Short mmCIF file of C-alpha atoms in Angstrom, two decimals:
data_model
loop_
_atom_site.label_atom_id
_atom_site.label_comp_id
_atom_site.label_asym_id
_atom_site.label_seq_id
_atom_site.Cartn_x
_atom_site.Cartn_y
_atom_site.Cartn_z
CA UNK A 39 20.54 5.99 28.32
CA UNK A 40 20.49 9.30 26.29
CA UNK A 41 19.27 8.86 22.82
CA UNK A 42 17.61 12.08 21.65
CA UNK A 43 17.79 13.58 17.73
CA UNK A 44 19.71 15.94 16.89
CA UNK A 45 15.49 17.89 15.92
CA UNK A 46 13.29 17.81 18.87
CA UNK A 47 10.94 20.36 18.22
CA UNK A 48 8.01 19.19 16.71
CA UNK A 49 7.34 22.43 14.29
CA UNK A 50 11.00 21.33 12.37
CA UNK A 51 9.75 18.05 12.93
CA UNK A 52 6.80 18.69 10.72
CA UNK A 53 8.21 20.75 8.24
CA UNK A 54 10.92 17.64 7.47
CA UNK A 55 8.14 15.84 6.86
CA UNK A 56 6.80 17.77 4.83
CA UNK A 57 9.79 18.63 3.21
CA UNK A 58 9.92 15.15 2.57
CA UNK A 59 7.10 14.74 0.75
CA UNK A 60 7.18 18.28 -1.10
CA UNK A 61 10.92 16.68 -2.71
CA UNK A 62 9.00 12.91 -3.63
CA UNK A 63 5.56 14.23 -5.52
CA UNK A 64 7.30 17.11 -7.43
CA UNK A 65 10.14 14.46 -8.57
CA UNK A 66 7.35 11.91 -8.64
CA UNK A 67 6.03 14.10 -11.32
CA UNK A 68 9.07 15.36 -13.14
CA UNK A 69 9.67 14.04 -17.10
CA UNK A 70 12.42 13.94 -15.84
CA UNK A 71 14.21 10.28 -17.20
CA UNK A 72 15.96 8.90 -14.27
CA UNK A 73 13.13 9.93 -12.11
CA UNK A 74 10.24 8.39 -14.41
CA UNK A 75 12.51 5.71 -14.45
CA UNK A 76 12.66 5.35 -10.89
CA UNK A 77 9.12 5.66 -9.90
CA UNK A 78 8.21 3.04 -12.17
CA UNK A 79 9.67 0.45 -10.33
CA UNK A 80 9.35 2.47 -6.94
CA UNK A 81 6.13 4.36 -5.49
CA UNK A 82 5.70 7.64 -4.69
CA UNK A 83 4.09 6.67 -1.42
CA UNK A 84 6.71 3.51 -0.27
CA UNK A 85 9.37 6.50 -1.03
CA UNK A 86 6.53 9.30 1.22
CA UNK A 87 7.02 6.13 3.11
CA UNK A 88 10.46 5.20 4.03
CA UNK A 89 12.70 8.98 3.70
CA UNK A 90 10.88 9.90 7.25
CA UNK A 91 12.25 6.26 8.01
CA UNK A 92 15.31 7.24 7.00
CA UNK A 93 15.84 10.32 8.86
CA UNK A 94 14.21 8.78 11.69
CA UNK A 95 17.33 6.32 11.11
CA UNK A 96 19.35 8.40 10.80
CA UNK A 97 19.25 9.97 14.04
CA UNK A 98 18.01 12.98 13.00
CA UNK A 99 14.01 13.16 14.59
CA UNK A 100 12.25 10.48 16.33
CA UNK A 101 8.72 9.54 17.63
CA UNK A 102 10.37 9.71 20.59
CA UNK A 103 13.75 9.81 23.28
CA UNK A 104 14.98 9.88 26.20
CA UNK A 105 17.72 12.03 27.59
CA UNK A 106 19.19 12.16 30.94
CA UNK A 107 19.78 15.20 33.02
CA UNK A 108 22.66 16.09 34.97
CA UNK A 109 21.12 14.36 38.52
CA UNK A 110 20.67 10.92 36.47
CA UNK A 111 17.00 11.14 35.90
CA UNK A 112 15.99 9.84 32.70
CA UNK A 113 13.04 11.91 30.89
CA UNK A 114 10.89 9.90 28.06
CA UNK A 115 10.03 12.31 25.45
CA UNK A 116 7.18 12.07 22.53
CA UNK A 117 6.88 13.38 19.27
CA UNK A 118 3.25 15.30 19.02
CA UNK A 119 3.20 14.81 15.33
CA UNK A 120 1.77 11.64 14.79
CA UNK A 121 -0.52 12.11 17.85
CA UNK A 122 -1.63 15.00 16.33
CA UNK A 123 -2.59 13.28 12.18
CA UNK A 124 -3.88 10.30 13.53
CA UNK A 125 -6.82 12.54 16.21
CA UNK A 126 -6.93 15.25 13.08
CA UNK A 127 -6.18 15.00 10.23
CA UNK A 128 -6.52 11.12 10.11
CA UNK A 129 -10.78 11.82 11.00
CA UNK A 130 -11.01 15.22 8.65
CA UNK A 131 -9.79 12.31 5.70
CA UNK A 132 -12.48 10.30 6.52
CA UNK A 133 -14.89 12.29 6.20
CA UNK A 134 -13.95 14.20 3.21
CA UNK A 135 -13.21 10.56 1.33
CA UNK A 136 -16.58 8.98 3.07
CA UNK A 137 -17.50 12.66 1.50
CA UNK A 138 -18.82 11.19 -2.46
CA UNK A 139 -19.02 7.38 -2.02
CA UNK A 140 -21.93 5.60 -3.12
CA UNK A 141 -22.07 3.31 -0.28
CA UNK A 142 -24.45 1.19 -1.92
CA UNK A 143 -21.10 -0.12 -4.43
CA UNK A 144 -18.91 -0.58 -1.92
CA UNK A 145 -21.14 -3.02 -0.54
CA UNK A 146 -21.57 -4.33 -3.77
CA UNK A 147 -17.55 -5.34 -3.20
CA UNK A 148 -19.11 -8.46 -1.97
CA UNK A 149 -17.56 -10.85 0.71
CA UNK A 150 -14.58 -11.26 -0.59
CA UNK A 151 -13.39 -7.93 1.50
CA UNK A 152 -14.09 -9.50 4.76
CA UNK A 153 -13.26 -13.45 3.81
CA UNK A 154 -9.53 -11.91 3.51
CA UNK A 155 -9.99 -9.56 7.02
CA UNK A 156 -10.68 -12.45 8.42
CA UNK A 157 -7.59 -14.51 6.63
CA UNK A 158 -6.04 -12.02 8.02
CA UNK A 159 -6.86 -12.69 11.68
CA UNK A 160 -6.35 -16.07 11.10
CA UNK A 161 -3.81 -15.87 10.14
CA UNK A 162 -2.16 -14.26 13.35
CA UNK A 163 -3.89 -16.45 15.47
CA UNK A 164 -2.00 -19.29 14.01
CA UNK A 165 1.12 -17.40 12.96
CA UNK A 166 1.66 -16.78 16.32
CA UNK A 167 2.37 -19.94 18.43
CA UNK A 168 3.42 -21.58 15.43
CA UNK A 169 6.29 -18.84 15.69
CA UNK A 170 6.76 -19.85 18.77
CA UNK A 171 7.50 -23.28 18.42
CA UNK A 172 9.68 -23.36 15.40
CA UNK A 173 11.84 -20.60 17.44
CA UNK A 174 11.88 -22.50 20.15
CA UNK A 175 13.76 -25.20 17.94
CA UNK A 176 17.03 -23.42 16.73
CA UNK A 177 16.37 -20.86 20.26
CA UNK A 178 14.23 -21.80 22.87
CA UNK A 179 16.03 -19.14 25.13
CA UNK A 180 14.37 -16.49 22.96
CA UNK A 181 10.65 -17.84 23.60
CA UNK A 182 11.17 -18.78 26.94
CA UNK A 183 11.07 -17.44 30.68
CA UNK A 184 9.32 -18.47 33.59
CA UNK A 185 5.75 -16.45 35.48
CA UNK A 186 5.84 -12.50 33.86
CA UNK A 187 9.00 -12.29 32.39
CA UNK A 188 7.91 -15.28 29.86
CA UNK A 189 7.68 -14.51 26.05
CA UNK A 190 4.25 -15.89 25.31
CA UNK A 191 2.89 -13.49 27.85
CA UNK A 192 4.44 -10.29 25.84
CA UNK A 193 3.34 -11.68 22.62
CA UNK A 194 -0.05 -11.49 23.45
CA UNK A 195 0.49 -7.73 23.54
CA UNK A 196 1.82 -7.99 19.96
CA UNK A 197 -1.12 -10.86 18.71
CA UNK A 198 -3.94 -8.22 19.79
CA UNK A 199 -2.00 -5.28 18.44
CA UNK A 200 -2.13 -6.72 15.27
CA UNK A 201 -5.78 -7.54 15.28
CA UNK A 202 -7.12 -4.85 16.78
CA UNK A 203 -4.90 -1.80 17.73
CA UNK A 204 -3.54 -0.31 20.95
CA UNK A 205 -6.27 -0.87 23.46
CA UNK A 206 -6.49 -4.46 22.66
CA UNK A 207 -2.29 -4.12 22.94
CA UNK A 208 -3.31 -2.69 26.29
CA UNK A 209 -6.25 -4.95 27.37
CA UNK A 210 -3.74 -8.15 26.36
CA UNK A 211 -0.76 -6.58 28.54
CA UNK A 212 -3.36 -6.62 31.58
CA UNK A 213 -4.98 -9.05 30.88
CA UNK A 214 -1.35 -11.77 31.45
CA UNK A 215 0.47 -9.64 33.26
CA UNK A 216 3.75 -9.45 31.25
CA UNK A 217 6.74 -7.56 33.25
CA UNK A 218 6.04 -3.92 32.36
CA UNK A 219 10.09 -3.18 32.23
CA UNK A 220 10.41 -5.71 29.21
CA UNK A 221 7.80 -4.55 27.36
CA UNK A 222 9.60 -2.00 25.28
CA UNK A 223 11.19 -5.17 22.74
CA UNK A 224 7.87 -5.84 22.34
CA UNK A 225 6.36 -3.00 21.01
CA UNK A 226 9.65 -2.86 19.13
CA UNK A 227 9.35 -6.22 17.42
CA UNK A 228 5.40 -4.58 17.02
CA UNK A 229 6.15 -1.52 14.68
CA UNK A 230 8.88 -2.76 12.66
CA UNK A 231 7.46 -5.90 11.70
CA UNK A 232 4.28 -3.78 10.81
CA UNK A 233 6.55 -1.79 9.37
CA UNK A 234 8.59 -3.48 6.68
CA UNK A 235 5.58 -4.90 6.02
CA UNK A 236 4.00 -2.07 5.44
CA UNK A 237 6.72 -0.74 2.99
CA UNK A 238 6.09 -4.49 0.96
CA UNK A 239 2.21 -3.65 0.37
CA UNK A 240 3.04 -0.34 -0.12
CA UNK A 241 5.56 -2.05 -3.18
CA UNK A 242 3.22 -4.55 -4.25
CA UNK A 243 0.33 -1.24 -5.20
CA UNK A 244 2.85 -0.30 -7.72
CA UNK A 245 2.36 -3.63 -9.36
CA UNK A 246 -0.86 -5.28 -8.09
CA UNK A 247 -2.38 -5.14 -12.27
CA UNK A 248 0.53 -7.74 -12.25
CA UNK A 249 -0.53 -9.28 -9.29
CA UNK A 250 -4.29 -9.23 -10.02
CA UNK A 251 -3.40 -11.76 -13.44
CA UNK A 252 -0.82 -13.94 -11.31
CA UNK A 253 -4.86 -14.00 -8.34
CA UNK A 254 -6.67 -14.60 -11.55
CA UNK A 255 -8.72 -12.10 -9.84
CA UNK A 256 -11.58 -10.22 -10.46
CA UNK A 257 -11.86 -6.83 -10.06
CA UNK A 258 -14.32 -5.46 -12.10
CA UNK A 259 -16.32 -4.73 -8.77
CA UNK A 260 -13.68 -2.63 -7.58
CA UNK A 261 -13.04 -0.90 -10.79
CA UNK A 262 -17.16 -0.24 -11.41
CA UNK A 263 -16.73 1.83 -7.88
CA UNK A 264 -13.62 3.40 -9.18
CA UNK A 265 -15.85 4.74 -12.60
CA UNK A 266 -18.84 5.64 -10.49
CA UNK A 267 -16.66 7.93 -8.47
CA UNK A 268 -14.58 9.37 -10.37
CA UNK A 269 -17.38 9.91 -13.13
CA UNK A 270 -19.87 11.88 -10.29
CA UNK A 271 -16.68 13.46 -9.47
CA UNK A 272 -15.77 15.01 -12.71
CA UNK A 273 -19.73 15.55 -13.24
CA UNK A 274 -19.66 18.17 -10.56
CA UNK A 275 -15.29 19.25 -11.09
CA UNK A 276 -15.13 23.00 -10.30
CA UNK A 277 -12.98 25.53 -10.35
CA UNK A 278 -13.01 25.80 -6.78
CA UNK A 279 -12.65 29.26 -4.75
CA UNK A 280 -11.43 30.40 -1.58
CA UNK A 281 -14.97 29.73 0.30
CA UNK A 282 -14.49 26.28 -0.91
CA UNK A 283 -11.66 25.27 0.16
CA UNK A 284 -13.24 27.10 3.59
CA UNK A 285 -15.79 25.53 3.25
CA UNK A 286 -14.86 21.52 2.62
CA UNK A 287 -12.35 22.34 5.95
CA UNK A 288 -15.24 23.97 7.65
CA UNK A 289 -16.95 20.42 7.08
CA UNK A 290 -14.18 18.29 7.65
CA UNK A 291 -12.90 19.50 11.29
CA UNK A 292 -16.36 20.03 12.84
CA UNK A 293 -17.10 17.11 12.29
CA UNK A 294 -12.79 15.91 13.92
CA UNK A 295 -14.45 18.00 17.19
CA UNK A 296 -17.55 16.62 17.15
CA UNK A 297 -16.34 12.24 16.70
CA UNK A 298 -13.64 14.28 19.68
CA UNK A 299 -17.15 14.46 21.82
CA UNK A 300 -18.71 12.01 20.98
CA UNK A 301 -15.81 10.16 21.32
CA UNK A 302 -14.45 10.88 24.70
CA UNK A 303 -18.20 10.93 26.25
CA UNK A 304 -19.19 7.28 24.69
CA UNK A 305 -16.10 5.89 26.19
CA UNK A 306 -16.46 7.58 29.66
CA UNK A 307 -20.12 7.04 29.69
CA UNK A 308 -19.41 2.87 29.00
CA UNK A 309 -16.28 3.03 31.16
CA UNK A 310 -18.43 3.94 34.13
CA UNK A 311 -21.73 2.43 33.37
CA UNK A 312 -20.09 -1.21 32.07
CA UNK A 313 -17.09 -3.29 34.37
CA UNK A 314 -16.20 -5.20 31.07
CA UNK A 315 -15.67 -2.10 29.80
CA UNK A 316 -13.33 -0.55 32.52
CA UNK A 317 -11.36 -3.38 32.82
CA UNK A 318 -8.31 -3.53 31.15
CA UNK A 319 -8.13 -6.92 31.05
CA UNK A 320 -11.69 -7.49 30.01
CA UNK A 321 -11.94 -8.46 26.31
CA UNK A 322 -14.45 -5.90 26.00
CA UNK A 323 -12.41 -3.12 27.12
CA UNK A 324 -11.75 -2.27 23.33
CA UNK A 325 -14.96 -0.38 23.82
CA UNK A 326 -13.12 1.57 26.26
CA UNK A 327 -11.00 3.35 23.47
CA UNK A 328 -11.66 6.85 22.42
CA UNK A 329 -9.14 6.03 19.55
CA UNK A 330 -11.93 3.28 18.58
CA UNK A 331 -15.39 5.96 18.98
CA UNK A 332 -13.62 8.38 16.89
CA UNK A 333 -12.64 6.88 13.92
CA UNK A 334 -15.82 5.71 14.04
CA UNK A 335 -18.31 8.71 14.81
CA UNK A 336 -16.10 10.70 11.77
CA UNK A 337 -16.59 7.31 9.17
CA UNK A 338 -20.58 7.03 9.88
CA UNK A 339 -21.40 11.15 10.20
CA UNK A 340 -19.27 11.36 6.51
CA UNK A 341 -21.43 8.27 5.72
CA UNK A 342 -24.25 10.84 6.26
CA UNK A 343 -22.98 13.74 4.48
CA UNK A 344 -22.70 11.75 1.09
CA UNK A 345 -26.93 11.61 1.46
CA UNK A 346 -26.76 15.51 1.88
CA UNK A 347 -25.91 18.25 -0.69
CA UNK A 348 -22.93 18.35 0.90
CA UNK A 349 -21.65 15.48 -1.14
CA UNK A 350 -21.26 17.61 -4.28
CA UNK A 351 -18.29 19.38 -2.85
CA UNK A 352 -16.06 16.73 -4.00
CA UNK A 353 -16.71 18.75 -7.48
CA UNK A 354 -13.89 21.71 -5.44
CA UNK A 355 -11.78 18.79 -4.40
CA UNK A 356 -12.79 17.52 -1.04
CA UNK A 357 -11.48 14.05 -1.65
CA UNK A 358 -8.31 16.24 -3.13
CA UNK A 359 -7.65 17.48 0.64
CA UNK A 360 -8.68 14.24 1.84
CA UNK A 361 -5.87 12.81 0.17
CA UNK A 362 -3.42 15.56 1.56
CA UNK A 363 -4.09 14.51 4.99
CA UNK A 364 -3.63 10.84 4.30
CA UNK A 365 -0.04 11.55 3.04
CA UNK A 366 0.71 13.55 5.57
CA UNK A 367 -0.27 10.32 7.80
CA UNK A 368 2.09 8.22 6.11
CA UNK A 369 4.78 10.36 6.30
CA UNK A 370 4.34 10.64 10.41
CA UNK A 371 3.82 6.86 10.44
CA UNK A 372 6.93 6.43 8.43
CA UNK A 373 8.40 8.00 10.92
CA UNK A 374 8.23 4.90 13.86
CA UNK A 375 10.41 3.13 11.03
CA UNK A 376 14.28 2.86 12.66
CA UNK A 377 15.97 0.43 10.94
CA UNK A 378 19.10 0.83 13.21
CA UNK A 379 16.99 -0.76 16.39
CA UNK A 380 16.78 -4.54 14.34
CA UNK A 381 19.89 -5.06 16.12
CA UNK A 382 18.44 -4.04 19.44
CA UNK A 383 16.94 -8.22 20.13
CA UNK A 384 17.71 -9.95 16.65
CA UNK A 385 15.86 -12.85 18.51
CA UNK A 386 12.19 -11.48 18.92
CA UNK A 387 12.16 -9.59 15.53
CA UNK A 388 13.64 -13.29 14.04
CA UNK A 389 10.25 -13.82 15.06
CA UNK A 390 7.89 -11.21 14.84
CA UNK A 391 9.06 -12.03 10.85
CA UNK A 392 7.72 -15.94 10.90
CA UNK A 393 4.96 -14.68 12.31
CA UNK A 394 4.31 -12.37 9.12
CA UNK A 395 5.99 -14.56 7.02
CA UNK A 396 2.36 -17.17 8.15
CA UNK A 397 -0.24 -14.40 8.33
CA UNK A 398 1.33 -13.03 4.83
CA UNK A 399 0.81 -16.63 3.06
CA UNK A 400 -2.33 -18.08 4.67
CA UNK A 401 -3.87 -14.40 3.16
CA UNK A 402 -1.86 -15.82 -0.28
CA UNK A 403 -3.20 -18.98 -0.02
CA UNK A 404 -6.63 -17.65 0.43
CA UNK A 405 -6.74 -15.09 -2.53
CA UNK A 406 -5.28 -17.61 -4.97
CA UNK A 407 -8.59 -19.88 -4.03
CA UNK A 408 -11.06 -17.04 -4.33
CA UNK A 409 -9.54 -15.44 -6.89
CA UNK A 410 -9.56 -12.41 -4.72
CA UNK A 411 -8.17 -8.89 -5.94
CA UNK A 412 -4.93 -7.22 -4.01
CA UNK A 413 -6.81 -5.01 -2.81
CA UNK A 414 -8.87 -7.26 -0.82
CA UNK A 415 -5.46 -8.46 0.34
CA UNK A 416 -3.86 -5.63 1.47
CA UNK A 417 -6.47 -4.16 3.21
CA UNK A 418 -7.89 -7.06 4.57
CA UNK A 419 -4.12 -7.22 6.27
CA UNK A 420 -3.79 -3.61 7.54
CA UNK A 421 -7.07 -3.89 8.76
CA UNK A 422 -6.16 -5.67 11.23
CA UNK A 423 -2.00 -5.49 11.51
CA UNK A 424 -1.97 -1.41 11.51
CA UNK A 425 -6.19 -0.95 12.09
CA UNK A 426 -7.62 2.56 11.23
CA UNK A 427 -4.45 4.59 11.33
CA UNK A 428 -2.97 1.64 7.96
CA UNK A 429 -6.38 0.86 6.28
CA UNK A 430 -7.39 3.66 5.24
CA UNK A 431 -3.57 4.82 4.35
CA UNK A 432 -2.95 1.45 2.25
CA UNK A 433 -6.86 1.94 0.41
CA UNK A 434 -6.53 4.95 -0.62
CA UNK A 435 -3.13 4.20 -2.72
CA UNK A 436 -5.52 2.45 -5.14
CA UNK A 437 -7.47 4.84 -5.04
CA UNK A 438 -9.85 7.62 -3.00
CA UNK A 439 -12.73 6.25 -2.87
CA UNK A 440 -11.80 3.22 -1.81
CA UNK A 441 -10.95 4.60 1.77
CA UNK A 442 -14.43 3.46 3.26
CA UNK A 443 -13.49 -0.02 3.17
CA UNK A 444 -10.16 0.04 4.80
CA UNK A 445 -12.05 1.89 8.10
CA UNK A 446 -14.91 -0.85 7.78
CA UNK A 447 -12.59 -3.28 8.26
CA UNK A 448 -10.74 -1.78 10.74
CA UNK A 449 -13.23 -1.69 12.91
CA UNK A 450 -14.29 -4.85 13.31
CA UNK A 451 -10.58 -5.71 14.10
CA UNK A 452 -10.69 -3.45 17.16
CA UNK A 453 -14.13 -5.53 18.18
CA UNK A 454 -12.90 -8.74 17.61
CA UNK A 455 -8.57 -7.36 18.60
CA UNK A 456 -9.07 -9.21 22.32
CA UNK A 457 -11.45 -12.17 22.18
CA UNK A 458 -8.53 -13.62 18.66
CA UNK A 459 -5.61 -12.29 20.97
CA UNK A 460 -6.38 -13.95 23.99
CA UNK A 461 -6.75 -17.06 21.77
CA UNK A 462 -3.38 -16.89 19.99
CA UNK A 463 -1.57 -16.04 23.02
CA UNK A 464 -3.52 -19.63 24.62
CA UNK A 465 -1.87 -21.21 22.14
CA UNK A 466 1.92 -19.84 22.15
CA UNK A 467 1.71 -20.69 26.36
CA UNK A 468 1.40 -24.50 24.88
CA UNK A 469 3.46 -23.53 22.05
CA UNK A 470 6.38 -23.01 24.55
CA UNK A 471 5.50 -25.31 27.28
CA UNK A 472 6.01 -28.10 24.48
#
C-alpha cells in the first residue's frame, strides 16, 4: 500500500517541525488575551507535541511510509529526523542539563522517585494479563490466536517496550517468537497508547500544583533542588558571547561523540564475549543496546563535568541550549502520533488502553498513599513507558534541573525491562488460556 506523505524530504520535515515550535513559542509568550487564556489551560509543551502529530495525521509528514513501484515492489522509507534528535540532540541535552546538577540534592529527593518507578513497572506487569482477561470476556477473538499468531506473544513486545525500551522489545520478539508479519499491529498499540498517555501527562504538568495538593504531596525536596540550581545559575549568569556558545556546543557534541564511541565499543565487546548478551532471546540482551550505553555514558560524563569548572558555563546558558534540544526531540516524538491509525485495529488499541489505565490507576493509588508529588508519578511512569527518550523530556518540563532524575530511572528501566516483560508475558499466556 502506498501511504507516502506530501513531504518526504527530511530537510522540509525538519523545517515544518521547527515552524511548529516557533509558532508555539511565539504564541505562548504573546501578550494577546486569546493566547494568554489558551495557554492557561493548554501547556506549551503539549502544543509542541500535538502540532507535529496533527501534521502526520493530515498526511503532510510521516515517520515511516511505504511506496509501490510500477513493477509492484514495495519499499519502506523511514524519516531520519527522530533518529538524529534521539541519537545526537538527546545525549547533548543530557550533558548540558546535568552540567550544573547538584548530585547530593538529587539524592536528597528520597526514595519516592524509585518507589513510583517500581510501581509503574508493576502496573505494566499486572496490567497486561488483567487487560487480556477483561477483553477476552467481551471479545475473545481479539486476544486469541494459536502458535506464533497468539496475541499474547505479540503483546510481550509491548511489555518489553513499556518497561524498558526498544532493545527489550526486540528481545521479547525473539524470546516468544511472535509472527513478524503481524508485528506492525503491536508496534501500533505501543506507539498510539503511549503517545496518548504522554499527552495526558504533559497536560497534567500545567496543573501539577493542584494535583500535588490533591495528593497531599510533600514537594519541599523538589523545590529545594529547583531553588538551589536556579540560585547557582543566577550567581554565575552573564551575557554570553559567541565563544561561550561555541564552547558549550563543543562540550556537548564532544561528549556525544565519546558516548557513541563508548556505546559502540562496549556493545560490541559484550556481544562478542558474552553469549547471553549477543543472544536476542536472552534477558541480558538489553546490555547489548548501543542506545542504552549512549544515554548512560552521556549522563555519566555530564555528572562528572558538573564537578569541574565547566559547571560555570551554566551561567552562559548551557541548560537553555540543552532545553532547545529537548524541545526539538519533543516535536520529533509528536511526529509519531497518527490519530487515523487508531481505527486500523481498534480491538488491540482497547487492550492497550485498558492496560495503560491499570498502570496509571496503580500509580495514582500509590502516589496518594505515600503522598508522592506528581513529578515522581509522571517521571516514574515515563521512565517505564517511553524510557530514556521521554523521561528526561517530562522531567525537564517541570524544571531543567530535574532531567537527570528521569534519565537515571530510565536507565534502570532498561536493566529490569526484559525480566519484568517475561513475567508479564507468562501471566498474559495464562490469562489468554483461561
